[in-house]
Tab-separated table of C-alpha atoms and ligand atoms in Angstrom:
chain	number	residue	atom	x	y	z
A	205	MET	CA	9.849	52.544	-12.926
A	206	ALA	CA	6.061	52.307	-13.772
A	207	LEU	CA	5.288	51.654	-10.151
A	208	LYS	CA	6.989	53.318	-7.187
A	209	LEU	CA	6.723	52.604	-3.425
A	210	ILE	CA	6.791	55.163	-0.765
A	211	ASP	CA	7.287	53.853	2.813
A	212	PHE	CA	7.287	57.201	4.597
A	213	TYR	CA	3.708	56.744	6.047
A	214	THR	CA	4.701	53.481	7.818
A	215	ARG	CA	7.149	55.335	10.083
A	216	GLY	CA	6.424	55.211	13.636
A	217	PHE	CA	5.159	51.580	13.170
A	218	ILE	CA	8.112	50.159	11.680
A	219	SER	CA	11.784	51.262	12.408
A	220	GLY	CA	14.993	50.946	10.433
A	221	ALA	CA	16.172	48.425	13.219
A	222	ASP	CA	13.030	46.186	12.247
A	223	PHE	CA	14.274	46.213	8.575
A	224	ASP	CA	17.669	45.275	9.465
A	225	ALA	CA	16.361	42.524	11.653
A	226	ILE	CA	14.316	40.836	8.830
A	227	ALA	CA	16.877	41.296	6.187
A	228	PRO	CA	18.319	37.718	6.494
A	229	GLU	CA	14.628	36.527	6.053
A	230	ILE	CA	14.251	38.573	3.026
A	231	GLU	CA	17.336	37.268	1.476
A	232	SER	CA	16.355	33.707	2.322
A	233	ALA	CA	13.013	34.179	0.686
A	234	CYS	CA	14.557	35.726	-2.384
A	235	ALA	CA	17.018	32.853	-2.744
A	236	LYS	CA	14.032	30.286	-2.621
A	237	ILE	CA	12.787	31.766	-5.715
A	238	ARG	CA	16.004	32.402	-7.382
A	239	GLU	CA	17.434	28.833	-6.759
A	240	ARG	CA	13.751	27.281	-6.917
A	241	CYS	CA	14.394	25.567	-3.687
A	242	GLY	CA	11.464	26.710	-1.475
A	243	ALA	CA	8.204	24.980	-0.586
A	244	GLY	CA	5.958	24.719	-4.012
A	245	SER	CA	8.950	25.368	-6.235
A	246	ASP	CA	7.470	23.395	-8.967
A	247	PHE	CA	5.090	26.368	-9.477
A	248	LEU	CA	7.444	29.047	-10.255
A	249	GLY	CA	6.805	29.112	-13.985
A	250	TRP	CA	5.457	32.619	-13.747
A	251	VAL	CA	8.755	34.051	-12.795
A	252	ASP	CA	10.155	33.929	-16.252
A	253	LEU	CA	7.136	33.941	-18.322
A	254	PRO	CA	7.608	37.569	-19.638
A	255	GLU	CA	11.020	36.491	-20.930
A	256	ARG	CA	9.671	33.258	-22.456
A	257	TYR	CA	7.334	35.044	-24.521
A	258	LYS	CA	10.415	36.927	-26.064
A	259	THR	CA	12.866	34.159	-26.536
A	260	ASP	CA	11.404	30.652	-26.240
A	261	PRO	CA	10.009	29.671	-29.853
A	262	SER	CA	7.065	27.632	-28.435
A	263	ALA	CA	5.949	30.440	-26.291
A	264	ILE	CA	6.361	32.888	-29.104
A	265	GLU	CA	4.252	30.455	-31.233
A	266	GLU	CA	1.721	30.349	-28.498
A	267	LEU	CA	1.233	34.030	-28.381
A	268	ALA	CA	0.705	34.102	-32.017
A	269	GLU	CA	-1.956	31.570	-31.685
A	270	ILE	CA	-3.576	33.452	-29.003
A	271	LYS	CA	-3.614	36.477	-31.046
A	272	LYS	CA	-4.990	34.590	-34.141
A	273	ALA	CA	-7.763	33.039	-31.941
A	274	ALA	CA	-8.702	36.402	-30.453
A	275	GLU	CA	-9.015	37.988	-33.968
A	276	LYS	CA	-11.241	35.186	-35.105
A	277	ILE	CA	-13.466	35.564	-31.961
A	278	ARG	CA	-13.578	39.358	-32.378
A	279	SER	CA	-14.696	38.965	-36.039
A	280	MET	CA	-17.136	36.227	-35.653
A	281	CYS	CA	-19.049	36.869	-32.293
A	282	ASP	CA	-21.084	39.399	-30.690
A	283	ILE	CA	-21.113	37.864	-27.226
A	284	PHE	CA	-18.164	36.174	-25.712
A	285	ILE	CA	-18.578	34.158	-22.653
A	286	VAL	CA	-15.552	33.598	-20.438
A	287	ILE	CA	-16.093	30.501	-18.054
A	288	GLY	CA	-13.853	29.997	-15.117
A	289	ILE	CA	-13.433	30.627	-11.273
A	290	GLY	CA	-10.689	32.135	-9.037
A	291	GLY	CA	-7.416	32.314	-10.914
A	292	SER	CA	-9.044	31.227	-13.971
A	293	TYR	CA	-11.141	34.495	-14.526
A	294	LEU	CA	-9.994	37.264	-11.966
A	295	GLY	CA	-6.824	38.402	-14.001
A	296	ALA	CA	-8.735	38.587	-17.366
A	297	ARG	CA	-11.735	40.528	-15.704
A	298	ALA	CA	-9.347	42.701	-13.926
A	299	ALA	CA	-7.429	43.579	-16.949
A	300	ILE	CA	-10.642	44.180	-19.103
A	301	GLU	CA	-12.150	46.382	-16.403
A	302	PHE	CA	-8.897	48.305	-15.744
A	303	ILE	CA	-8.135	49.124	-19.531
A	304	ARG	CA	-11.685	49.541	-20.745
A	305	SER	CA	-13.641	50.490	-17.618
A	306	GLN	CA	-16.523	48.675	-15.674
A	307	GLN	CA	-18.821	49.886	-18.411
A	308	TYR	CA	-16.889	48.112	-21.245
A	309	ASN	CA	-19.890	46.256	-22.511
A	310	ILE	CA	-21.917	49.415	-23.060
A	311	LEU	CA	-19.203	51.993	-24.178
A	312	PRO	CA	-18.677	52.289	-27.760
A	313	GLY	CA	-15.898	50.086	-28.908
A	314	SER	CA	-15.030	47.122	-31.345
A	315	GLY	CA	-15.242	43.563	-30.497
A	316	PRO	CA	-17.814	41.363	-28.792
A	317	GLN	CA	-19.407	41.978	-25.486
A	318	ILE	CA	-17.695	39.888	-22.754
A	319	TYR	CA	-19.444	38.245	-19.962
A	320	PHE	CA	-18.007	35.979	-17.194
A	321	ALA	CA	-19.757	32.801	-16.276
A	322	GLY	CA	-19.066	29.931	-13.978
A	323	ASN	CA	-17.508	31.946	-11.139
A	324	SER	CA	-20.474	31.289	-8.861
A	325	LEU	CA	-23.419	28.913	-8.581
A	326	SER	CA	-26.159	31.709	-8.966
A	327	THR	CA	-29.037	30.609	-10.845
A	328	PHE	CA	-30.159	34.102	-11.164
A	329	ASP	CA	-26.822	35.308	-12.704
A	330	THR	CA	-26.780	32.058	-14.990
A	331	THR	CA	-30.526	32.715	-16.236
A	332	ASN	CA	-29.774	36.280	-16.827
A	333	LEU	CA	-26.784	35.467	-19.031
A	334	ILE	CA	-28.838	32.755	-20.804
A	335	LYS	CA	-31.362	35.416	-21.566
A	336	LEU	CA	-28.729	37.839	-23.032
A	337	CYS	CA	-27.476	34.947	-25.370
A	338	SER	CA	-30.996	33.953	-26.384
A	339	ASP	CA	-31.115	36.643	-29.344
A	340	GLU	CA	-30.670	34.380	-32.244
A	341	ASN	CA	-29.107	37.256	-34.178
A	342	LYS	CA	-26.184	37.356	-31.461
A	343	ASN	CA	-23.375	35.139	-32.268
A	344	VAL	CA	-21.931	33.417	-29.193
A	345	CYS	CA	-18.511	32.058	-28.558
A	346	VAL	CA	-17.224	30.572	-25.255
A	347	ASN	CA	-13.713	30.116	-23.650
A	348	VAL	CA	-13.977	27.788	-20.680
A	349	ILE	CA	-10.857	27.946	-18.649
A	350	SER	CA	-10.019	25.356	-15.877
A	351	LYS	CA	-6.494	23.957	-15.095
A	352	SER	CA	-7.815	20.989	-13.142
A	353	GLY	CA	-10.693	20.681	-15.679
A	354	LYS	CA	-12.913	19.437	-12.738
A	355	THR	CA	-13.967	22.481	-10.807
A	356	THR	CA	-17.598	22.386	-10.143
A	357	GLU	CA	-18.576	25.968	-10.897
A	358	PRO	CA	-17.193	26.212	-14.367
A	359	ALA	CA	-17.943	22.716	-15.269
A	360	VAL	CA	-21.615	23.197	-14.659
A	361	ALA	CA	-21.641	26.556	-16.439
A	362	PHE	CA	-19.691	24.946	-19.480
A	363	ARG	CA	-22.529	22.148	-19.535
A	364	ILE	CA	-25.204	24.974	-19.818
A	365	PHE	CA	-23.520	27.083	-22.544
A	366	ARG	CA	-22.195	24.115	-24.672
A	367	GLU	CA	-25.744	22.730	-24.659
A	368	LEU	CA	-26.893	26.309	-25.764
A	369	LEU	CA	-24.324	26.438	-28.506
A	370	GLU	CA	-24.820	22.818	-29.671
A	371	ARG	CA	-28.481	23.445	-29.881
A	372	ARG	CA	-28.300	26.611	-31.834
A	373	TYR	CA	-25.239	25.918	-34.130
A	374	GLY	CA	-25.135	21.971	-34.197
A	375	GLU	CA	-21.879	20.169	-33.124
A	376	GLU	CA	-19.921	21.523	-35.993
A	377	GLY	CA	-20.999	25.190	-35.368
A	378	ALA	CA	-20.310	24.762	-31.718
A	379	ARG	CA	-16.878	23.350	-32.513
A	380	GLU	CA	-16.081	26.614	-34.186
A	381	ARG	CA	-17.092	28.614	-31.222
A	382	ILE	CA	-15.625	26.895	-28.179
A	383	TYR	CA	-12.080	27.414	-26.887
A	384	VAL	CA	-10.723	25.495	-24.059
A	385	THR	CA	-7.907	26.574	-21.795
A	386	THR	CA	-6.738	23.691	-19.574
A	387	ASP	CA	-3.959	21.256	-18.623
A	388	ARG	CA	-1.560	19.995	-21.229
A	389	ALA	CA	-2.254	16.327	-20.567
A	390	LYS	CA	-4.909	15.518	-18.089
A	391	GLY	CA	-8.323	16.406	-16.950
A	392	LYS	CA	-11.891	15.544	-18.017
A	393	LEU	CA	-12.153	18.973	-19.754
A	394	LEU	CA	-9.113	18.047	-22.049
A	395	GLN	CA	-10.723	14.745	-22.726
A	396	LEU	CA	-13.945	16.428	-23.790
A	397	ALA	CA	-11.949	18.918	-25.909
A	398	ARG	CA	-10.238	16.217	-27.587
A	399	GLU	CA	-13.282	14.174	-28.274
A	400	LYS	CA	-15.040	17.120	-29.684
A	401	GLY	CA	-12.202	18.673	-31.519
A	402	TYR	CA	-12.280	22.074	-29.710
A	403	LYS	CA	-9.317	24.464	-30.051
A	404	THR	CA	-7.276	24.267	-26.956
A	405	PHE	CA	-4.864	26.355	-24.997
A	406	VAL	CA	-2.629	25.170	-22.328
A	407	VAL	CA	-2.210	26.253	-18.687
A	408	PRO	CA	1.439	25.488	-17.963
A	409	ASP	CA	2.136	22.891	-15.359
A	410	ASP	CA	4.269	25.259	-13.282
A	411	VAL	CA	1.940	28.086	-13.045
A	412	GLY	CA	-0.860	28.037	-10.607
A	413	GLY	CA	-4.214	29.611	-11.335
A	414	ARG	CA	-3.661	32.895	-9.286
A	415	TYR	CA	-0.342	33.415	-11.011
A	416	SER	CA	-1.587	32.707	-14.494
A	417	VAL	CA	-2.938	35.998	-15.852
A	418	LEU	CA	0.014	36.208	-18.246
A	419	THR	CA	-0.712	32.702	-19.685
A	420	PRO	CA	-3.419	31.968	-22.075
A	421	VAL	CA	-5.718	31.860	-19.123
A	422	GLY	CA	-5.644	35.621	-19.115
A	423	LEU	CA	-4.177	36.621	-22.425
A	424	LEU	CA	-6.955	35.064	-24.627
A	425	PRO	CA	-9.967	36.813	-23.043
A	426	ILE	CA	-7.887	40.034	-22.639
A	427	ALA	CA	-6.793	40.096	-26.556
A	428	VAL	CA	-10.534	39.332	-27.433
A	429	ALA	CA	-11.275	42.703	-25.459
A	430	GLY	CA	-8.917	44.386	-27.998
A	431	ILE	CA	-6.299	44.990	-25.297
A	432	ASP	CA	-2.520	45.081	-26.484
A	433	ILE	CA	-1.204	42.010	-24.765
A	434	ASP	CA	2.303	42.763	-26.174
A	435	ALA	CA	2.350	45.950	-24.153
A	436	MET	CA	1.238	44.215	-21.100
A	437	LEU	CA	3.995	41.602	-21.293
A	438	GLU	CA	6.534	44.474	-21.906
A	439	GLY	CA	5.570	46.085	-18.767
A	440	ALA	CA	5.602	42.562	-16.930
A	441	SER	CA	9.143	42.157	-18.381
A	442	ALA	CA	10.239	45.502	-17.099
A	443	ALA	CA	8.762	44.693	-13.623
A	444	ARG	CA	10.480	41.333	-13.557
A	445	GLU	CA	13.874	43.098	-14.340
A	446	ASP	CA	13.208	45.653	-11.485
A	447	ALA	CA	11.701	43.063	-9.038
A	448	LEU	CA	14.800	40.663	-9.290
A	449	LYS	CA	17.258	43.629	-8.423
A	450	PRO	CA	18.401	43.576	-4.786
A	451	GLY	CA	16.328	45.828	-2.506
A	452	SER	CA	13.560	46.267	-5.126
A	453	ASP	CA	10.351	47.879	-4.304
A	454	ALA	CA	8.468	44.456	-4.761
A	455	VAL	CA	10.695	42.898	-2.184
A	456	LYS	CA	10.377	46.092	0.054
A	457	TYR	CA	6.582	45.796	-0.179
A	458	ALA	CA	6.756	42.006	0.907
A	459	ALA	CA	9.008	43.049	3.916
A	460	LEU	CA	6.783	45.941	5.011
A	461	ARG	CA	3.617	43.985	5.094
A	462	ASN	CA	5.220	41.261	7.083
A	463	LEU	CA	6.755	43.648	9.482
A	464	LEU	CA	3.337	45.339	9.923
A	465	LEU	CA	1.768	42.050	10.640
A	466	ARG	CA	4.233	41.337	13.203
A	467	SER	CA	3.462	44.602	14.778
A	468	GLY	CA	-0.092	43.407	15.285
A	469	LYS	CA	-1.850	44.670	11.929
A	470	GLN	CA	-3.660	41.861	10.872
A	471	VAL	CA	-5.735	43.260	8.123
A	472	GLU	CA	-4.343	44.732	5.017
A	473	ILE	CA	-6.669	47.130	3.111
A	474	PHE	CA	-5.789	47.439	-0.454
A	475	ALA	CA	-7.150	50.968	-1.414
A	476	SER	CA	-7.421	52.828	-4.653
A	477	TYR	CA	-9.108	55.855	-6.191
A	478	GLU	CA	-10.719	54.365	-9.443
A	479	SER	CA	-13.560	52.070	-9.931
A	480	ARG	CA	-11.458	50.640	-12.857
A	481	MET	CA	-9.373	48.950	-9.850
A	482	ALA	CA	-12.336	47.067	-8.282
A	483	MET	CA	-11.627	43.735	-10.154
A	484	VAL	CA	-7.600	44.372	-9.771
A	485	ALA	CA	-8.304	44.420	-5.926
A	486	GLU	CA	-10.403	41.210	-6.213
A	487	TRP	CA	-7.411	39.690	-8.136
A	488	TRP	CA	-5.072	40.985	-5.471
A	489	LYS	CA	-7.136	39.666	-2.762
A	490	GLN	CA	-7.118	36.141	-4.358
A	491	LEU	CA	-3.361	36.351	-4.831
A	492	TYR	CA	-2.547	37.187	-1.379
A	493	GLY	CA	-5.496	35.459	0.472
A	494	GLU	CA	-4.909	32.055	-1.181
A	495	SER	CA	-1.144	32.325	-1.105
A	496	GLU	CA	-0.690	33.244	2.539
A	497	GLY	CA	-3.751	32.243	4.489
A	498	LYS	CA	-2.708	29.007	5.771
A	499	ASP	CA	-1.150	27.238	8.774
A	500	GLY	CA	-2.940	29.623	11.018
A	501	LYS	CA	-1.108	32.576	9.570
A	502	GLY	CA	-1.378	35.379	7.132
A	503	LEU	CA	-2.873	38.993	6.815
A	504	TYR	CA	-6.519	39.306	5.829
A	505	PRO	CA	-6.516	40.977	2.508
A	506	ALA	CA	-9.539	43.427	2.152
A	507	SER	CA	-10.126	46.295	-0.407
A	508	VAL	CA	-11.801	49.715	-0.651
A	509	ILE	CA	-12.342	52.106	-3.588
A	510	PHE	CA	-11.848	55.661	-2.437
A	511	SER	CA	-13.415	58.214	-2.252
A	512	THR	CA	-16.641	56.160	-2.522
A	513	ASP	CA	-15.847	53.983	0.414
A	514	LEU	CA	-14.764	56.905	2.563
A	515	HIS	CA	-18.465	57.364	2.989
A	516	SER	CA	-18.928	53.822	4.305
A	517	LEU	CA	-15.802	52.297	5.763
A	518	GLY	CA	-13.818	55.632	6.201
A	519	GLN	CA	-15.212	55.835	9.819
A	520	TYR	CA	-13.934	52.365	10.699
A	521	ILE	CA	-10.489	52.927	9.067
A	522	GLN	CA	-10.249	56.246	10.944
A	523	GLU	CA	-11.360	55.168	14.474
A	524	GLY	CA	-12.027	51.454	14.645
A	525	THR	CA	-10.040	48.556	15.883
A	526	ARG	CA	-6.280	49.437	15.205
A	527	ASN	CA	-5.267	46.273	13.596
A	528	ILE	CA	-5.331	47.549	10.054
A	529	PHE	CA	-2.932	49.021	7.577
A	530	GLU	CA	-3.362	50.257	3.964
A	531	THR	CA	-1.644	49.704	0.848
A	532	VAL	CA	-2.760	52.647	-1.421
A	533	LEU	CA	-2.209	52.562	-5.062
A	534	TYR	CA	-2.665	55.904	-6.678
A	535	ILE	CA	-2.828	55.998	-10.550
A	536	LYS	CA	-1.110	59.326	-11.716
A	537	ASN	CA	-2.768	59.802	-15.211
A	538	SER	CA	-5.813	57.701	-15.037
A	539	ALA	CA	-7.682	59.715	-17.572
A	540	PRO	CA	-7.676	62.977	-19.579
A	541	ASP	CA	-8.418	66.076	-17.591
A	542	LEU	CA	-11.974	66.974	-16.844
A	543	PRO	CA	-12.406	70.777	-15.647
A	544	ILE	CA	-14.834	71.812	-13.145
A	545	PRO	CA	-17.418	73.969	-14.895
A	546	ALA	CA	-18.249	77.571	-13.857
A	547	ASP	CA	-21.403	78.425	-11.840
A	548	PRO	CA	-21.893	82.111	-11.627
A	549	GLY	CA	-24.301	81.782	-8.719
A	550	ASP	CA	-21.765	79.645	-6.723
A	551	VAL	CA	-24.545	77.764	-5.228
A	552	ASP	CA	-22.352	74.947	-3.758
A	553	GLY	CA	-19.574	77.365	-2.737
A	554	LEU	CA	-17.107	75.483	-4.877
A	555	SER	CA	-16.259	78.256	-7.341
A	556	PHE	CA	-12.648	78.311	-5.948
A	557	LEU	CA	-12.187	74.934	-7.864
A	558	GLU	CA	-13.603	76.463	-11.060
A	559	GLY	CA	-11.386	75.387	-14.177
A	560	LYS	CA	-9.364	73.018	-12.064
A	561	PRO	CA	-9.332	69.401	-13.060
A	562	LEU	CA	-11.345	66.764	-11.293
A	563	GLU	CA	-8.054	64.930	-10.895
A	564	PHE	CA	-6.717	67.864	-8.824
A	565	ILE	CA	-9.731	67.147	-6.264
A	566	SER	CA	-8.980	63.412	-6.297
A	567	LYS	CA	-5.189	63.866	-5.721
A	568	ASN	CA	-6.035	66.263	-2.750
A	569	ALA	CA	-8.610	63.677	-1.353
A	570	PHE	CA	-5.961	61.112	-1.594
A	571	LEU	CA	-3.301	63.262	0.171
A	572	ALA	CA	-5.962	64.357	2.897
A	573	THR	CA	-6.882	60.677	3.484
A	574	LEU	CA	-3.333	59.603	3.762
A	575	LEU	CA	-2.561	61.934	6.503
A	576	ALA	CA	-5.792	61.608	8.357
A	577	HIS	CA	-5.486	57.701	8.379
A	578	TYR	CA	-1.839	57.622	9.191
A	579	GLU	CA	-2.305	60.070	12.145
A	580	GLY	CA	-5.311	57.978	13.135
A	581	GLY	CA	-2.984	55.012	13.673
A	582	VAL	CA	-3.142	53.225	10.273
A	583	PRO	CA	0.243	52.937	8.510
A	584	ASN	CA	0.080	53.432	4.920
A	585	ILE	CA	2.129	51.754	2.120
A	586	VAL	CA	1.911	54.082	-0.767
A	587	LEU	CA	2.221	52.874	-4.457
A	588	THR	CA	2.002	55.211	-7.461
A	589	LEU	CA	1.302	53.959	-10.899
A	590	ASP	CA	2.443	56.060	-13.766
A	591	SER	CA	-0.663	55.602	-15.914
A	592	ALA	CA	-3.526	53.239	-16.474
A	593	ASP	CA	-2.334	51.636	-19.764
A	594	GLU	CA	-1.557	48.046	-20.723
A	595	TYR	CA	2.321	48.481	-19.984
A	596	ASN	CA	1.682	49.649	-16.400
A	597	LEU	CA	-0.867	46.998	-15.798
A	598	GLY	CA	1.508	44.266	-17.040
A	599	TYR	CA	4.036	45.850	-14.526
A	600	LEU	CA	1.592	45.892	-11.789
A	601	PHE	CA	0.494	42.263	-12.218
A	602	TYR	CA	4.276	41.050	-11.999
A	603	PHE	CA	4.998	43.274	-9.170
A	604	PHE	CA	2.428	41.825	-6.955
A	605	GLU	CA	2.921	38.280	-8.081
A	606	TYR	CA	6.726	38.490	-7.262
A	607	ALA	CA	5.995	40.405	-3.942
A	608	CYS	CA	3.579	37.692	-3.005
A	609	ALA	CA	5.778	34.953	-3.394
A	610	VAL	CA	8.606	36.696	-1.443
A	611	SER	CA	6.027	37.626	1.124
A	612	GLY	CA	4.823	34.132	1.601
A	613	TYR	CA	8.176	32.759	1.989
A	614	ILE	CA	9.009	35.370	4.662
A	615	LEU	CA	5.798	34.390	6.426
A	616	GLY	CA	6.786	30.803	6.398
A	617	VAL	CA	4.176	29.232	4.139
A	618	ASN	CA	4.010	27.574	0.765
A	619	PRO	CA	2.715	30.388	-1.468
A	620	PHE	CA	1.652	28.032	-4.160
A	621	ASP	CA	-0.744	25.584	-2.721
A	622	GLN	CA	-4.448	26.027	-1.527
A	623	PRO	CA	-5.113	22.888	0.623
A	624	GLY	CA	-7.838	24.710	2.487
A	625	VAL	CA	-10.051	25.026	-0.627
A	626	GLU	CA	-10.657	21.268	-0.548
A	627	ALA	CA	-12.711	21.153	2.709
A	628	TYR	CA	-15.946	22.774	1.328
A	629	LYS	CA	-15.659	20.980	-1.805
A	630	ASN	CA	-15.577	17.584	-0.168
A	631	ASN	CA	-18.489	18.413	1.932
A	632	MET	CA	-20.334	19.642	-1.165
A	633	TYR	CA	-19.632	16.581	-3.361
A	634	ALA	CA	-20.914	14.404	-0.635
A	635	LEU	CA	-24.017	16.467	0.047
A	636	LEU	CA	-24.622	16.591	-3.833
A	637	GLY	CA	-24.755	12.783	-3.794
A	638	MET	CA	-21.413	12.067	-5.726
A	639	PRO	CA	-21.166	8.268	-6.121
A	640	GLY	CA	-18.564	6.307	-3.865
A	641	ALA	CA	-18.694	4.757	-0.571
A	642	GLU	CA	-16.562	7.473	1.126
A	643	ASN	CA	-18.895	10.238	-0.178
A	644	GLU	CA	-21.850	8.272	1.141
A	645	ALA	CA	-20.500	7.792	4.503
A	646	ARG	CA	-19.539	11.563	4.648
A	647	ARG	CA	-22.944	12.600	3.495
A	648	GLN	CA	-24.680	10.557	6.103
A	649	ALA	CA	-22.544	12.156	8.949
A	650	LEU	CA	-23.115	15.738	7.350
A	651	LEU	CA	-26.797	15.397	7.188
A	652	GLN	CA	-26.929	14.021	10.856
A	653	ARG	CA	-24.910	17.301	11.824
A	654	LEU	CA	-27.044	19.647	9.849
A	655	GLU	CA	-30.220	18.337	11.240
A	656	SER	CA	-29.479	19.827	14.567
A	657	ALA	CA	-30.094	23.222	13.122
A	658	SER	CA	-32.454	22.782	10.250
A	659	ILE	CA	-32.022	25.503	7.561
A	660	PHE	CA	-34.187	24.219	4.637
B	86	LIG	O1	-5.411	29.919	-7.779
B	86	LIG	C1	-5.880	28.823	-7.887
B	86	LIG	O2	-5.145	27.790	-8.041
B	86	LIG	C2	-7.346	28.687	-7.832
B	86	LIG	O3	-8.088	29.910	-7.555
B	86	LIG	C3	-7.854	28.079	-9.145
B	86	LIG	O4	-7.716	29.092	-10.209
B	86	LIG	C4	-9.460	27.831	-9.009
B	86	LIG	O5	-9.864	27.182	-7.907
B	86	LIG	C5	-9.930	27.374	-10.252
B	86	LIG	O6	-9.333	26.059	-10.561
B	86	LIG	P1	-9.370	25.488	-11.990
B	86	LIG	O7	-8.573	26.373	-12.938
B	86	LIG	O8	-8.613	24.148	-11.800
B	86	LIG	O9	-10.811	25.271	-12.415
């Protein structure tokens, strides 16, 4: 198994009896996935995706199309802009940073520089990206990703970058450089893609955004980064096989986090020891936050990168409010050894570490922190990942997706919807002046309420 779970450091917080008591709920949650009979079961397409890419002719053909498009983009462009928000960008960005590091755009390597846009409404960020693209010698390609085809952030960014491409290359040249990933049959983005003749990829109907990293949503940008998507899918396939076995680690993880929540731990901190994990943590937070945070329930998903954050949040974790637990993911072979050099003067008093790999210090920092936090009242679920390659990453993505679905069902929510996301959007559309009587009425009501505490 690429990923292993150790529950030793939850002892004293969760007992064997707790596990026995929750067993029927675990079984019922797993059955909901197996028999496709739980809330949101129309969105279980991700469960068999890794197998479909091996056996279903249309999925095999799609994979070949993704690789072909990625090769074309790699050969023709210097800057590749991935436009999308939430589940439509986090998986791809997580994979690229995990495999190629946070410095992927400046470290030597083949293929275009890759930037992400449309994941905020920041004028500053968008302007800077436009500046990067303004060098006429840099060939720019765009992949806009939106399942609904109507999300404001990516739609606005796509307007801006489509205009830039059309101005520079003309309609025909822009057509060559724009790739659209969206719904099979509906949405304004699909309509536009058809009108303009852009190459399209499909977000499957039965896969929601946050479970879509192993569809064209994630696979196209990941392949453009030169990452081996076959190996990723192999890893996901192995994770699927393991997760579906009774008593699997994925199911155990789902059970543990629910038991910890019931014991009063309301915040789960996802901890790791590598900056390459920063966007994986963001992906994980979206997956669990959006899947479980509803009906007044759910753990609050937070994240830290150690040892960096031991010097900022370490104090709180050690001694603050005791409503937290940690899920620590440690990567066993993150990078080749880097030995600590000799210093004859031993100015820092660290000569006892001379010749030892930096990894040796990191591992001991992990063990030291684990014990300190556990003994300070913070249960730790430990996950170890064999190495930081494509196979292991595919395994990790699937592991967390499966565990999230099981966990959501144990919690008693629909892990596949996100009704709460609409509240801000409805207000925003009204404030922006979207036409329609309902929007206008809402706008007047909102303006009146805002007047009582004037901000602008
Ligand atoms: O997980 C989800 O469903 C969401 O995070 C969506 O991915 C996000 O809101 C973007 O939606 P869309 O792809 O429709 O633009």
